[in-house]
Coordinates of C-alpha atoms in Angstrom, one line a residue:
E7 CA -22.9 15.9 -11.4
M8 CA -20.4 13.2 -10.3
S9 CA -21.5 10.3 -8.2
D10 CA -19.8 9.4 -4.9
R11 CA -18.0 6.5 -6.5
Q12 CA -16.6 8.7 -9.3
L13 CA -15.4 11.3 -6.7
R14 CA -13.7 8.6 -4.7
R15 CA -12.0 7.4 -7.9
V16 CA -10.8 10.9 -8.7
L17 CA -9.4 11.4 -5.1
K18 CA -7.8 8.0 -5.0
G19 CA -6.1 8.4 -8.5
A20 CA -4.7 11.8 -7.5
F21 CA -3.3 10.5 -4.2
R22 CA -1.9 7.4 -5.8
E23 CA -0.1 9.4 -8.4
E24 CA 1.6 11.6 -5.8
A25 CA 2.4 8.6 -3.6
R26 CA 4.1 6.9 -6.5
R27 CA 6.1 10.0 -7.3
M28 CA 7.3 10.3 -3.6
A29 CA 8.2 6.6 -3.6
N30 CA 10.3 7.1 -6.7
V31 CA 12.2 9.9 -5.0
A32 CA 12.8 7.7 -2.0
K33 CA 14.0 4.9 -4.2
R34 CA 16.4 7.2 -6.0
N35 CA 17.8 8.3 -2.6
L36 CA 18.2 4.7 -1.5
R37 CA 20.1 3.8 -4.7
S38 CA 22.5 6.7 -4.1
T39 CA 23.5 5.3 -0.7
T40 CA 26.3 2.9 0.1
L41 CA 24.0 0.0 0.9
S42 CA 24.7 -3.3 -0.9
H43 CA 22.0 -4.6 -3.3
A44 CA 20.3 -1.2 -3.0
A45 CA 18.6 -1.5 -6.4
S46 CA 17.0 -4.8 -5.6
I47 CA 16.0 -3.8 -2.1
A48 CA 14.4 -0.6 -3.4
T49 CA 11.5 -2.6 -4.7
G50 CA 10.3 -3.0 -1.1
I51 CA 9.4 0.7 -0.7
R52 CA 5.6 0.8 -0.6
A53 CA 3.3 3.6 -1.6
G54 CA -0.5 3.7 -1.2
V55 CA -3.6 5.7 -0.3
K56 CA -4.8 5.8 3.3
R57 CA -8.2 4.5 4.1
G58 CA -10.9 7.0 4.0
L59 CA -9.0 8.9 1.3
I60 CA -7.4 11.3 3.8
G61 CA -4.0 11.2 2.1
Y62 CA -1.2 8.9 1.0
Y63 CA 1.8 7.1 2.6
V64 CA 5.2 5.8 1.6
S65 CA 6.5 3.1 3.9
V66 CA 9.6 0.8 4.4
T67 CA 8.0 -1.4 7.0
P68 CA 7.1 -4.9 5.7
E69 CA 3.6 -5.4 4.5
K70 CA 1.4 -7.4 6.9
W71 CA 0.1 -10.7 5.5
S72 CA -3.1 -12.2 6.7
R73 CA -3.2 -15.9 7.2
K74 CA -5.3 -16.3 4.0
K75 CA -2.7 -14.4 1.9
Y76 CA 0.1 -16.4 3.5
R77 CA -1.5 -19.7 2.5
A78 CA -2.1 -18.4 -1.0
V79 CA 1.6 -17.5 -1.3
Q80 CA 2.7 -20.9 0.1
A81 CA 0.5 -22.6 -2.6
A82 CA 2.0 -20.4 -5.3
K83 CA 5.5 -21.3 -4.1
A84 CA 4.6 -25.0 -4.3
K85 CA 3.7 -24.4 -7.9
G86 CA 7.0 -22.8 -8.6
K87 CA 5.9 -19.2 -8.7
I88 CA 8.0 -16.5 -7.1
I89 CA 6.0 -14.0 -5.0
I90 CA 8.0 -11.2 -3.4
R91 CA 6.9 -9.7 -0.1
K92 CA 7.2 -5.9 0.0
G93 CA 9.7 -4.6 2.5
I94 CA 11.3 -8.0 3.0
Y95 CA 14.7 -9.1 1.7
T96 CA 15.5 -12.8 1.3
N97 CA 19.1 -13.4 1.9
T98 CA 21.3 -16.2 0.6
A99 CA 20.3 -18.5 3.5
N100 CA 16.7 -18.0 2.2
N101 CA 15.7 -16.1 5.4
E102 CA 13.4 -13.1 5.2
R103 CA 14.8 -9.9 6.8
P104 CA 13.4 -6.4 7.0
V105 CA 16.6 -4.8 5.7
L106 CA 14.9 -1.7 4.4
M107 CA 13.5 -0.9 7.8
W108 CA 16.9 -1.4 9.4
A109 CA 18.5 0.8 6.8
E110 CA 16.1 3.7 7.2
N111 CA 16.0 3.9 11.0
G112 CA 19.2 2.1 12.1
T113 CA 19.4 -0.5 14.8
K114 CA 20.6 -0.5 18.4
N115 CA 23.6 -2.3 19.7
R116 CA 22.8 -5.7 21.2
E117 CA 24.5 -7.5 24.1
S118 CA 24.2 -10.9 25.6
R119 CA 23.4 -11.2 29.3
G120 CA 25.5 -13.2 31.8
R121 CA 24.2 -16.5 33.0
G122 CA 24.2 -16.0 36.7
V123 CA 22.3 -13.5 38.8
F124 CA 25.4 -11.5 39.5
E125 CA 26.7 -11.6 35.9
R126 CA 23.9 -9.7 34.3
N127 CA 26.2 -6.8 33.5
R128 CA 29.1 -9.0 32.2
G129 CA 27.6 -9.8 28.8
H130 CA 29.5 -9.3 25.5
M131 CA 28.7 -7.0 22.7
F132 CA 27.1 -8.5 19.5
G133 CA 27.4 -5.2 17.6
K134 CA 24.6 -3.9 15.5
K135 CA 22.7 -4.8 12.4
G136 CA 23.1 -2.3 9.7
L137 CA 23.5 1.1 11.3
P138 CA 23.3 2.4 14.9
E139 CA 19.9 3.6 16.1
G140 CA 19.2 7.1 15.0
E141 CA 22.0 7.0 12.4
G142 CA 20.0 5.3 9.6
L143 CA 20.4 6.2 6.0
G144 CA 17.3 8.3 6.1
F145 CA 16.4 8.1 2.4
L146 CA 12.7 8.3 3.2
K147 CA 13.2 11.3 5.5
R148 CA 15.2 13.1 2.8
A149 CA 12.5 12.4 0.2
E150 CA 9.9 13.8 2.6
A151 CA 11.9 16.9 3.4
T152 CA 12.6 17.7 -0.3
E153 CA 9.1 16.9 -1.7
T154 CA 6.6 18.1 1.0
G155 CA 6.4 21.7 -0.1
V156 CA 5.8 20.8 -3.8
S157 CA 3.5 17.9 -3.0
V158 CA 0.3 19.9 -2.1
S159 CA 0.3 21.8 -5.4
R160 CA 1.0 18.6 -7.4
V161 CA -1.9 16.8 -5.7
A162 CA -4.2 19.8 -6.6
D163 CA -3.0 19.6 -10.3
S164 CA -3.4 15.9 -10.3
L165 CA -6.9 16.2 -8.9
D166 CA -7.9 18.6 -11.6
R167 CA -6.5 16.3 -14.3
H168 CA -8.4 13.3 -12.8
V169 CA -11.7 15.2 -12.6
R170 CA -11.4 16.2 -16.3
K171 CA -10.5 12.6 -17.2
I172 CA -13.5 11.1 -15.4
A173 CA -15.8 13.9 -16.7
T174 CA -14.9 13.3 -20.3
K175 CA -15.2 9.6 -19.9
Y176 CA -18.8 9.8 -18.7
G177 CA -19.7 12.7 -21.1
M178 CA -20.0 15.5 -18.5
L179 CA -17.8 17.8 -20.5

């Protein structure tokens, strides 16, 4: 009989394995696009297990940092260590930008507004960052479309493997 803790470990391990596999497919799709520095940006694709062990996620949005983690990173930078924030690309001007998120979803065109009350509609176009909204590269969507059908059976296989692994470790088999 497995304890609750061991069952949680089994579930988490199975979900983590499948999330990692899905993230690798998304990274492969990203590398095959025309985006510059795609290989280095691909490291920002995050995969993890949802709280409550209800499934897994693969995301391109930047990871949120708490104030505590931010201070720890600043202290590490002061010591000369390099800590990379997932989902964030540091450009040559040393500014952090969520390039992955822009590449996946696209961005909308931006305009300046006129200065006076009557000149609101006379702004000029700035253009867009990356790709137009709705016309993103969609490397994550393609990974989801190709892998969703196979994913359920792979999670079941992985779950079976992890149950055996934990059972042999604690002498239940």
